[in-house]
Short mmCIF file of N, CA and C in Angstrom, two decimals:
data_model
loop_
_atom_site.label_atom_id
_atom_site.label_comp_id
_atom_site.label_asym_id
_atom_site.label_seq_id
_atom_site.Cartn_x
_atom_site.Cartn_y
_atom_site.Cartn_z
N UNK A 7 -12.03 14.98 4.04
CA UNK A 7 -13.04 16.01 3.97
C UNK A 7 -12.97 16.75 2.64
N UNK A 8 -12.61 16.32 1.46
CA UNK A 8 -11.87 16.70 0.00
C UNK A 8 -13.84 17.40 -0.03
N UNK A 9 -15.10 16.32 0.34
CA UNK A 9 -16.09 17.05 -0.29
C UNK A 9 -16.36 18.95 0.21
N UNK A 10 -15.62 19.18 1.43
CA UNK A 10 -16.38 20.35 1.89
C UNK A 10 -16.31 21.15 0.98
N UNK A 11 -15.27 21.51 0.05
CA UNK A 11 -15.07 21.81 -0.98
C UNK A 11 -15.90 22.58 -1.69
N UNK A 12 -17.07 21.97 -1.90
CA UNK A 12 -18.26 21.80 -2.93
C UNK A 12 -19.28 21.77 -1.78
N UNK A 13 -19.05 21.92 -0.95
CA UNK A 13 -20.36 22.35 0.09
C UNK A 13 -21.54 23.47 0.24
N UNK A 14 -20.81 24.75 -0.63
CA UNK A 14 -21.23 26.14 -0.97
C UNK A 14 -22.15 26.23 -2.40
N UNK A 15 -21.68 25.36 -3.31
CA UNK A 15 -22.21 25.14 -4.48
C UNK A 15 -23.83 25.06 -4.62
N UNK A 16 -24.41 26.10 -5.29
CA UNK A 16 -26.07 26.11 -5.31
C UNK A 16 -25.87 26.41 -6.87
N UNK A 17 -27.11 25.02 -7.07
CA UNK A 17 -27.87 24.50 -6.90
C UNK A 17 -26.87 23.28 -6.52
N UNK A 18 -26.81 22.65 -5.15
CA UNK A 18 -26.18 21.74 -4.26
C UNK A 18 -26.36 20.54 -5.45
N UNK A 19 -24.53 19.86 -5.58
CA UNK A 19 -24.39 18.76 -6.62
C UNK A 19 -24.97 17.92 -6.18
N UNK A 20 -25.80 16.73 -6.99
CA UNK A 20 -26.50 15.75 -6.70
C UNK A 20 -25.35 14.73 -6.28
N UNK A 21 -25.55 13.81 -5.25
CA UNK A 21 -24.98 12.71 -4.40
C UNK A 21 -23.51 11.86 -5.59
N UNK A 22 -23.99 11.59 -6.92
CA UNK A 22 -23.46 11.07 -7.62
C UNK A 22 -22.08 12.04 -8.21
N UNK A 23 -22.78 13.34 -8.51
CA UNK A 23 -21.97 14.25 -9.35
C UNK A 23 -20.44 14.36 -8.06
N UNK A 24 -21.68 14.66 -6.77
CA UNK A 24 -20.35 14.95 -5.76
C UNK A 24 -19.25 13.86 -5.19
N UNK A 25 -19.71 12.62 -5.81
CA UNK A 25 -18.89 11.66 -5.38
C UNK A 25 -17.55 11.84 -6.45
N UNK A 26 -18.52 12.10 -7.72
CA UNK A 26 -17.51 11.37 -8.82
C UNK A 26 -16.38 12.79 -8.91
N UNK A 27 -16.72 13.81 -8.29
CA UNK A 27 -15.50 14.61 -8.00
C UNK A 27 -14.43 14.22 -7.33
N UNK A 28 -15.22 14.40 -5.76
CA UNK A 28 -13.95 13.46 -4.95
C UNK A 28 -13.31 12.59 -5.44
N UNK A 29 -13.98 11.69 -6.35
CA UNK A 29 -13.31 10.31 -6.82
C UNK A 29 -11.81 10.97 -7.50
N UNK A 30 -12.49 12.32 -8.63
CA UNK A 30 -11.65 12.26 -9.29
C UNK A 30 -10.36 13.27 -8.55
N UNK A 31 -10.77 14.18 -7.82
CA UNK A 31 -9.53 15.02 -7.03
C UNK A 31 -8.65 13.65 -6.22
N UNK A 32 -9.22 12.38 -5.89
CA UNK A 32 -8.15 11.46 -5.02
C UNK A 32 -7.95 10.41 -6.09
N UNK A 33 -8.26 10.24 -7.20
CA UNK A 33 -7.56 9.87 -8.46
C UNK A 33 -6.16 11.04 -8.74
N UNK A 34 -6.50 12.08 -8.95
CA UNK A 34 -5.47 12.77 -9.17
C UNK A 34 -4.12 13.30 -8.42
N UNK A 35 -4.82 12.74 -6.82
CA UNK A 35 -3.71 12.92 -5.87
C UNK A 35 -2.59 11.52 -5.92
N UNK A 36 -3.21 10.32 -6.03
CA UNK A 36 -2.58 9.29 -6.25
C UNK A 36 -1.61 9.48 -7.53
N UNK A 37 -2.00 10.26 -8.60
CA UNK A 37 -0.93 10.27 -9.57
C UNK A 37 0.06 11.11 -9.02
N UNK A 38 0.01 12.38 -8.26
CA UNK A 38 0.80 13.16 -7.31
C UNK A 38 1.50 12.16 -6.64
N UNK A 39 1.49 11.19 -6.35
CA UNK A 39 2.05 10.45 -5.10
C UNK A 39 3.13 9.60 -5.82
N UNK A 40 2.97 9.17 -6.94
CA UNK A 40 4.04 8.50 -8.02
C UNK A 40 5.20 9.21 -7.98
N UNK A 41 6.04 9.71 -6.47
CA UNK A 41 6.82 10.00 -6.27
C UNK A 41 7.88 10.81 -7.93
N UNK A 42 7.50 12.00 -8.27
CA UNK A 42 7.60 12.83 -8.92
C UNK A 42 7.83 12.29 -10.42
N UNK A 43 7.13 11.20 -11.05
CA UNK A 43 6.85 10.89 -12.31
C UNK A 43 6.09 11.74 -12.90
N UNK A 44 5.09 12.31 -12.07
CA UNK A 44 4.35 13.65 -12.80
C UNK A 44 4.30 14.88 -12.65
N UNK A 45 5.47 16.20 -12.84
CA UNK A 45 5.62 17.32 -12.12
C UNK A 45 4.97 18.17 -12.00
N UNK A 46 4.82 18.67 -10.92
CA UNK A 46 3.33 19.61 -10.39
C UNK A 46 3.57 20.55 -9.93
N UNK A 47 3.38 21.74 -10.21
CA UNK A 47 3.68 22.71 -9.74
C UNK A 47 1.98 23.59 -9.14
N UNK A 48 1.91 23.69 -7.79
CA UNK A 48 0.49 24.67 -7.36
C UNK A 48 1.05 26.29 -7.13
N UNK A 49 0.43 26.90 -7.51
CA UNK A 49 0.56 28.26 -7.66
C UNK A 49 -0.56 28.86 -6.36
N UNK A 50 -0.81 28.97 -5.21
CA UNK A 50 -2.03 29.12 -3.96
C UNK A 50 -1.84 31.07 -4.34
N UNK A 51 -2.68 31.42 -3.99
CA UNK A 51 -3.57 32.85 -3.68
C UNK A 51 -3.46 32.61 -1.95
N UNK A 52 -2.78 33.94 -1.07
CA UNK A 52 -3.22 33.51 -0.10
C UNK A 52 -4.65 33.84 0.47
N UNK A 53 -5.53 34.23 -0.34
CA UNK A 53 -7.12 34.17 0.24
C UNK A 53 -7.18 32.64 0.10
N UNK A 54 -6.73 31.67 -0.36
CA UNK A 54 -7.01 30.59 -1.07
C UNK A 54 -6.94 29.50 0.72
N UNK A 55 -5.57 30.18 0.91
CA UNK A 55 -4.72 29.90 2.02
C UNK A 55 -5.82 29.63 3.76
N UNK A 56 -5.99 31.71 3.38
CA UNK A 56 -6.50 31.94 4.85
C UNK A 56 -8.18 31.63 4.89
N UNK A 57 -9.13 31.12 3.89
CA UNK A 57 -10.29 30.50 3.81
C UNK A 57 -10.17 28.95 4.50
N UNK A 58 -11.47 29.50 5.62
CA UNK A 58 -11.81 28.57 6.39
C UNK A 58 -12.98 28.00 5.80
N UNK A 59 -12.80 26.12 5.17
CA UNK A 59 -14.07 26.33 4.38
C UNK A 59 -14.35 25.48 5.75
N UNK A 60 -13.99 24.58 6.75
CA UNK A 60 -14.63 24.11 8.18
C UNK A 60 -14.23 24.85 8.94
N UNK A 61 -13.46 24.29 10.04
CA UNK A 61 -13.16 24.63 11.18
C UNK A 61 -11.36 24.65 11.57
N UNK A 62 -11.10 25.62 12.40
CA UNK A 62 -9.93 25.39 12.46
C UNK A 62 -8.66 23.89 12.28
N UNK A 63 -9.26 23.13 13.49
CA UNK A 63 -8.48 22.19 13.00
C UNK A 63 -8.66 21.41 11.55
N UNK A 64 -9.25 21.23 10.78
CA UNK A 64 -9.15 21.05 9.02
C UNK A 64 -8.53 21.68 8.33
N UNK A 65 -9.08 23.35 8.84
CA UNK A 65 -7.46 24.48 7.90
C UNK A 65 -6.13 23.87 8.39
N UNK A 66 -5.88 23.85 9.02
CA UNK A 66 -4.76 23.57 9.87
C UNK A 66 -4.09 22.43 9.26
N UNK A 67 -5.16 20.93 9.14
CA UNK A 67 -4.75 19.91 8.71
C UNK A 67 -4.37 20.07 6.82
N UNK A 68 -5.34 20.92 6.58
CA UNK A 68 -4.75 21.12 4.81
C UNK A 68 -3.51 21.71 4.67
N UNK A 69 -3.40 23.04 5.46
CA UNK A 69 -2.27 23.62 5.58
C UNK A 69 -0.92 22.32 5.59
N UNK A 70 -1.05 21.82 6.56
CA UNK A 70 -0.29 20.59 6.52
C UNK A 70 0.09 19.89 5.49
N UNK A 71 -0.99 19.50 4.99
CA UNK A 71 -1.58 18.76 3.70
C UNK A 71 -0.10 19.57 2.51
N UNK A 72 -0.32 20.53 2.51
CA UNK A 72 0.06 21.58 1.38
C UNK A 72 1.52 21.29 1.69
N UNK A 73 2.05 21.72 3.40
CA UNK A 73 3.47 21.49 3.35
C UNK A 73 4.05 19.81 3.11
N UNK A 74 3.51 18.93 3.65
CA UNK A 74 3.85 17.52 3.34
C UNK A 74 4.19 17.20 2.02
N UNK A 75 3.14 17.76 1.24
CA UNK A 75 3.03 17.54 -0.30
C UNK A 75 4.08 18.06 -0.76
N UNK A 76 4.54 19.95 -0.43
CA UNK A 76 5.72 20.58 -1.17
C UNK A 76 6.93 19.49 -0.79
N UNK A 77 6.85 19.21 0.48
CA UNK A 77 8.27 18.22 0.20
C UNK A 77 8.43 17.02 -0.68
N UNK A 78 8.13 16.50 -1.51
CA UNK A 78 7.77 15.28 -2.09
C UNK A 78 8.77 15.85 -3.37
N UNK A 79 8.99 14.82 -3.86
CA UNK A 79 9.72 15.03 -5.25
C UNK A 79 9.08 15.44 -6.19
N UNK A 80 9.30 16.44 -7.12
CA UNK A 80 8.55 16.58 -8.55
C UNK A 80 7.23 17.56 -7.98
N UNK A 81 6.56 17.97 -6.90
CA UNK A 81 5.83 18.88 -6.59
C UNK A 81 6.45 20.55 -6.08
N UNK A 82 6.05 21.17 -6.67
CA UNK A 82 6.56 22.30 -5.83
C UNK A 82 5.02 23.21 -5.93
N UNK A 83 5.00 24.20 -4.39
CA UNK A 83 3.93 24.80 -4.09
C UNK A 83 4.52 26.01 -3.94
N UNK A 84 3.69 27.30 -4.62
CA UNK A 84 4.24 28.51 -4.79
C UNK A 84 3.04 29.63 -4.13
N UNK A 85 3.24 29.96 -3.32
CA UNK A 85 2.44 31.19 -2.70
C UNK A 85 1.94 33.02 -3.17
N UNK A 86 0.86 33.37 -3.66
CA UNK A 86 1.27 34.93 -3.58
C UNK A 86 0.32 35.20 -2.82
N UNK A 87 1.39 36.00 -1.74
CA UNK A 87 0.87 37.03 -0.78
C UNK A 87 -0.56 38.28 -0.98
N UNK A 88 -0.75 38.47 -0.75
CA UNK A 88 -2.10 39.57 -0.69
C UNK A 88 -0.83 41.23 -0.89
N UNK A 89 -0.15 41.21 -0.53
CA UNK A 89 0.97 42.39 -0.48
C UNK A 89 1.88 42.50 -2.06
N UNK A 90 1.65 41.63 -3.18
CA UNK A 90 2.24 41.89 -4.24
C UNK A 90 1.10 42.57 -4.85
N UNK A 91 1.89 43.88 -5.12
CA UNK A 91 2.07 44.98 -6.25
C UNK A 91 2.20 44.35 -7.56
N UNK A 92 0.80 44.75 -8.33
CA UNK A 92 0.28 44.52 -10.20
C UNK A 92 0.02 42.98 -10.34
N UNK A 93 -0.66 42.43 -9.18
CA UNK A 93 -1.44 41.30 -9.62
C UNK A 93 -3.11 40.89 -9.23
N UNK A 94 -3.44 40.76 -10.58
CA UNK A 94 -5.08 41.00 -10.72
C UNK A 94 -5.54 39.82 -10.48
N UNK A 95 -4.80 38.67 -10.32
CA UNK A 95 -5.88 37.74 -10.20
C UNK A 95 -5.98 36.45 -11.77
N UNK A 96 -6.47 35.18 -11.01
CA UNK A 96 -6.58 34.94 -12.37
C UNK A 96 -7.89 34.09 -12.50
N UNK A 97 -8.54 34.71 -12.12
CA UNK A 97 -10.08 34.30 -12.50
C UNK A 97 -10.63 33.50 -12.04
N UNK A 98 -10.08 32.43 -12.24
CA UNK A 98 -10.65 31.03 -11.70
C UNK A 98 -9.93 29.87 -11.13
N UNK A 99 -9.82 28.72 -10.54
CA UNK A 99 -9.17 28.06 -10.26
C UNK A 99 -8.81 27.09 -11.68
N UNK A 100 -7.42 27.35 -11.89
CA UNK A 100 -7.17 26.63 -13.03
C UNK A 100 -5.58 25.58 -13.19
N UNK A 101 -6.58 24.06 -13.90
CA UNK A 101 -5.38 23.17 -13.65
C UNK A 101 -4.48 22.86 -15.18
N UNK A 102 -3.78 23.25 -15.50
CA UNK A 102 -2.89 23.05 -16.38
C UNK A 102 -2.40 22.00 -16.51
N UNK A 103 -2.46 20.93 -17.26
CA UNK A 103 -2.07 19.71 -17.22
C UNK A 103 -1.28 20.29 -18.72
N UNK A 104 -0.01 19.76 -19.11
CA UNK A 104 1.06 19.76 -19.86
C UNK A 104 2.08 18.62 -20.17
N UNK A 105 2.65 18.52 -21.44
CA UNK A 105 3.10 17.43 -21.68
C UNK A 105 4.24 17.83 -22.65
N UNK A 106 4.99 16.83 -23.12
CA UNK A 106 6.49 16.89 -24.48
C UNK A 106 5.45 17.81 -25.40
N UNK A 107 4.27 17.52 -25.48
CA UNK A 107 3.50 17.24 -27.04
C UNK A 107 2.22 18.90 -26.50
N UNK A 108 3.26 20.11 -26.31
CA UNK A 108 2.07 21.10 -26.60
C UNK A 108 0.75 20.96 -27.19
N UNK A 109 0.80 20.66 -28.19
CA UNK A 109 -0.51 20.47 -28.81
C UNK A 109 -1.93 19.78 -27.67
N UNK A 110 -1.11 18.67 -27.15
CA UNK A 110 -2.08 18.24 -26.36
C UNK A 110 -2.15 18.17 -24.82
N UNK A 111 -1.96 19.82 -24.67
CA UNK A 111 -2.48 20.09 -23.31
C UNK A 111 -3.70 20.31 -23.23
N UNK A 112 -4.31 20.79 -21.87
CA UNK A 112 -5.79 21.10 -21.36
C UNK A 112 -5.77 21.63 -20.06
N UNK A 113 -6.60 22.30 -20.17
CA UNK A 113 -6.94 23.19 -18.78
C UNK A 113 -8.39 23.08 -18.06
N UNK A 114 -8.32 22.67 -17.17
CA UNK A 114 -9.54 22.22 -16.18
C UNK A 114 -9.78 23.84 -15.47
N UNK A 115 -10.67 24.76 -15.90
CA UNK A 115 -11.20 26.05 -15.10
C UNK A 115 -12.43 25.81 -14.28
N UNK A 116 -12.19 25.24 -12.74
CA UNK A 116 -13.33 25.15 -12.19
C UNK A 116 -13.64 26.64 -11.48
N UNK A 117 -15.08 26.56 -11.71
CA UNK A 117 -15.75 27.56 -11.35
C UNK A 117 -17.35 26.95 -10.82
N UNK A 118 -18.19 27.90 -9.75
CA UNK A 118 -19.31 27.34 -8.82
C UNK A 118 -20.28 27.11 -9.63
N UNK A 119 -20.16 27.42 -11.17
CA UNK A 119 -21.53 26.77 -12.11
C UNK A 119 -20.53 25.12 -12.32
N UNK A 120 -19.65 24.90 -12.67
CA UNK A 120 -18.99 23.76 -12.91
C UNK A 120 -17.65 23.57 -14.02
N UNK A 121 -17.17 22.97 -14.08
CA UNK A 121 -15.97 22.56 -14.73
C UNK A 121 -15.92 22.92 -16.01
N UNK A 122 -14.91 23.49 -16.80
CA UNK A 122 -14.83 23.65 -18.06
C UNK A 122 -13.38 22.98 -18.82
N UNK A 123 -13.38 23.05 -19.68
CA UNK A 123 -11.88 22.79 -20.68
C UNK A 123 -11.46 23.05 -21.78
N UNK A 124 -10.39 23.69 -21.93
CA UNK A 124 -9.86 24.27 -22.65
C UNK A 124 -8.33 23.51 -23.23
N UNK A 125 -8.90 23.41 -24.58
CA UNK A 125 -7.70 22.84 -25.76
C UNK A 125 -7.72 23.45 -26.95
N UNK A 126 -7.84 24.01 -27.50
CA UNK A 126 -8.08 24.95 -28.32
C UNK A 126 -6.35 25.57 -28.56
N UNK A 127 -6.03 25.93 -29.63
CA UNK A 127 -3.87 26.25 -29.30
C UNK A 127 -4.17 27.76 -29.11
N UNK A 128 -5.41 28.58 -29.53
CA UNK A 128 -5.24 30.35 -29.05
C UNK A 128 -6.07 29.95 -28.00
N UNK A 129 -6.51 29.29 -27.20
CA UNK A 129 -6.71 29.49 -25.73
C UNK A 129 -5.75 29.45 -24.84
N UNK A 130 -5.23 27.38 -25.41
CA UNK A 130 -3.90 27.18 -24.59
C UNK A 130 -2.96 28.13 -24.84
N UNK A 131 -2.62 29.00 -25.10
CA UNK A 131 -1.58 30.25 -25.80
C UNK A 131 -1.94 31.07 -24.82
N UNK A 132 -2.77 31.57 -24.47
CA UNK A 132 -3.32 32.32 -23.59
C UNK A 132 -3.10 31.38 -21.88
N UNK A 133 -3.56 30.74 -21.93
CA UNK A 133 -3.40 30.02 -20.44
C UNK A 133 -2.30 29.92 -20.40
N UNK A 134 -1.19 29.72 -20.94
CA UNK A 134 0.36 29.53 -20.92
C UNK A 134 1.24 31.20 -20.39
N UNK A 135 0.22 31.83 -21.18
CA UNK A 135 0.48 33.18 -20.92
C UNK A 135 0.22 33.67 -19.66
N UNK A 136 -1.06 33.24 -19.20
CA UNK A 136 -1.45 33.40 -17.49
C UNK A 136 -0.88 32.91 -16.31
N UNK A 137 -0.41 31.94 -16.82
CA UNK A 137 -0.19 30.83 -15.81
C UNK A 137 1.59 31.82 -15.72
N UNK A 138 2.21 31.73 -16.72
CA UNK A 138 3.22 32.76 -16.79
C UNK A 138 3.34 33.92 -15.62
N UNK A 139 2.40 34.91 -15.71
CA UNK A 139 1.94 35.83 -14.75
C UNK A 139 1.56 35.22 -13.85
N UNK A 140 0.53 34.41 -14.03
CA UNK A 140 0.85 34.25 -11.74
C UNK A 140 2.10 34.02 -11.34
N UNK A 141 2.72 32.77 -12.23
CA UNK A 141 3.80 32.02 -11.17
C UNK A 141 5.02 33.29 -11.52
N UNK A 142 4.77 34.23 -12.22
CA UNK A 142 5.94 35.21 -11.64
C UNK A 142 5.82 35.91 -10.90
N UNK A 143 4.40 35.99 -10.13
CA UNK A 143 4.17 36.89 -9.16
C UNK A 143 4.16 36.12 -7.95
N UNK A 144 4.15 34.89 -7.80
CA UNK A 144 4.56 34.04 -6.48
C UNK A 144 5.76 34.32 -6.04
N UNK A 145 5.95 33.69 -4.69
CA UNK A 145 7.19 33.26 -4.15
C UNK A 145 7.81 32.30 -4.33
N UNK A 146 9.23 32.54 -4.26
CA UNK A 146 9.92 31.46 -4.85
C UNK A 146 8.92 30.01 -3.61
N UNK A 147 9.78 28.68 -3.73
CA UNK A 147 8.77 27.61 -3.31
C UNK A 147 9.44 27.59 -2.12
N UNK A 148 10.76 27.39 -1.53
CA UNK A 148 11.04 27.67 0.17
C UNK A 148 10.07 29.01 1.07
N UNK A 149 10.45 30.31 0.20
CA UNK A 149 9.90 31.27 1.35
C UNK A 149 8.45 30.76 1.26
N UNK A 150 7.53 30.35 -0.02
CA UNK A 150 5.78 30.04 0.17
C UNK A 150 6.17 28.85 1.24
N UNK A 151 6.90 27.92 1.27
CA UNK A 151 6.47 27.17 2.62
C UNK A 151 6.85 27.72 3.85
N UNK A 152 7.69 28.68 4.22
CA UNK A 152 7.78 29.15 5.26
C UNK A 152 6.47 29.85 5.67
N UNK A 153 5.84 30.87 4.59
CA UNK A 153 4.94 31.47 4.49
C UNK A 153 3.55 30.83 5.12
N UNK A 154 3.26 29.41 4.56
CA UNK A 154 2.29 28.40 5.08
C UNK A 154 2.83 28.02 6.22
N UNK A 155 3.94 27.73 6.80
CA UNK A 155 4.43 27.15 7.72
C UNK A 155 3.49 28.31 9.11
N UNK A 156 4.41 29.51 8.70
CA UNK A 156 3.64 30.98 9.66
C UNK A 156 2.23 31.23 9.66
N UNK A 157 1.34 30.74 8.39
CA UNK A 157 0.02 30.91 8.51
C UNK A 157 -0.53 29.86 9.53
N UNK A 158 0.09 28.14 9.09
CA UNK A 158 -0.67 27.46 9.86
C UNK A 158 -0.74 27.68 11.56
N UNK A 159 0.51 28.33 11.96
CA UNK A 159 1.06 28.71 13.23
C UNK A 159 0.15 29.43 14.00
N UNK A 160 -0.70 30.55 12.86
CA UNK A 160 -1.40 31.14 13.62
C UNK A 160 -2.48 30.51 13.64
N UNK A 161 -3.55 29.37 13.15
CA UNK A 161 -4.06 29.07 13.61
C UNK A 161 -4.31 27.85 14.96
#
């Protein structure tokens, strides 16, 4: 159900655009799955968490989704609570892809008009800087899965 995703999106993606997403979010999970050749770290918002974009049992099953994944090698999933004190947020959903070779990182900022990217070294300087601030305002990666563990519980 990777499309529900993009279900909210107006002016609604044409049939093609919305495939070649999915394609590419389960392209990118398969590189996730290369049992920790590529290290990943998710940083979740828990509004991110407690958004029902179907129905209970789907939250439930992502929730899942999220803990299965933190156990895997080379992934770790980091939670911030709605209850941390001096954090604003960081705008948009953003994927940091990183490498030996700074120079040639990039940042995928999706947002409901559509996808952007950023390579630029005073942007990436800045996203390095953000990404900084969230993940110091998360939880370490055991208590965020306990944390998901207790959310999925309640539903």
């Amino acid at each position: 159900m990777t499309w529900v995703v993009f279900a909210y999106w107006r002016p609604e993606l044409p049939a093609d655009e919305l495939e070649a997403r999915v394609a590419h979010r389960m392209k990118r999970k398969a590189v996730l799955g290369r049992n920790g050749e590529c290290p990943y770290t998710a940083v979740l918002h828990e509004s991110v968490l407690r958004t029902r974009v179907a129905d209970r049992r789907v939250a439930r099953a992502q929730l899942d989704e999220i803990l299965g994944q933190s156990e895997r090698p080379g992934i770790t999933v980091r939670v911030i609570p709605f209850g941390v004190d001096g954090f604003a947020g960081a705008s948009a959903a953003l994927l940091y892809a990183g490498g030996r070779v700074p120079a040639l990182d990039t940042v995928q900022k999706d947002t409901p008009s559509g996808s952007g990217f950023v390579d630029a070294a005073a942007q990436l300087q800045s996203m390095r800087t953000l990404f900084r601030k969230v993940e110091s305002a998360s939880l370490e990666p055991a208590p965020s899965r306990d944390f998901i563990h207790r959310l999925a519980k309640e539903l």
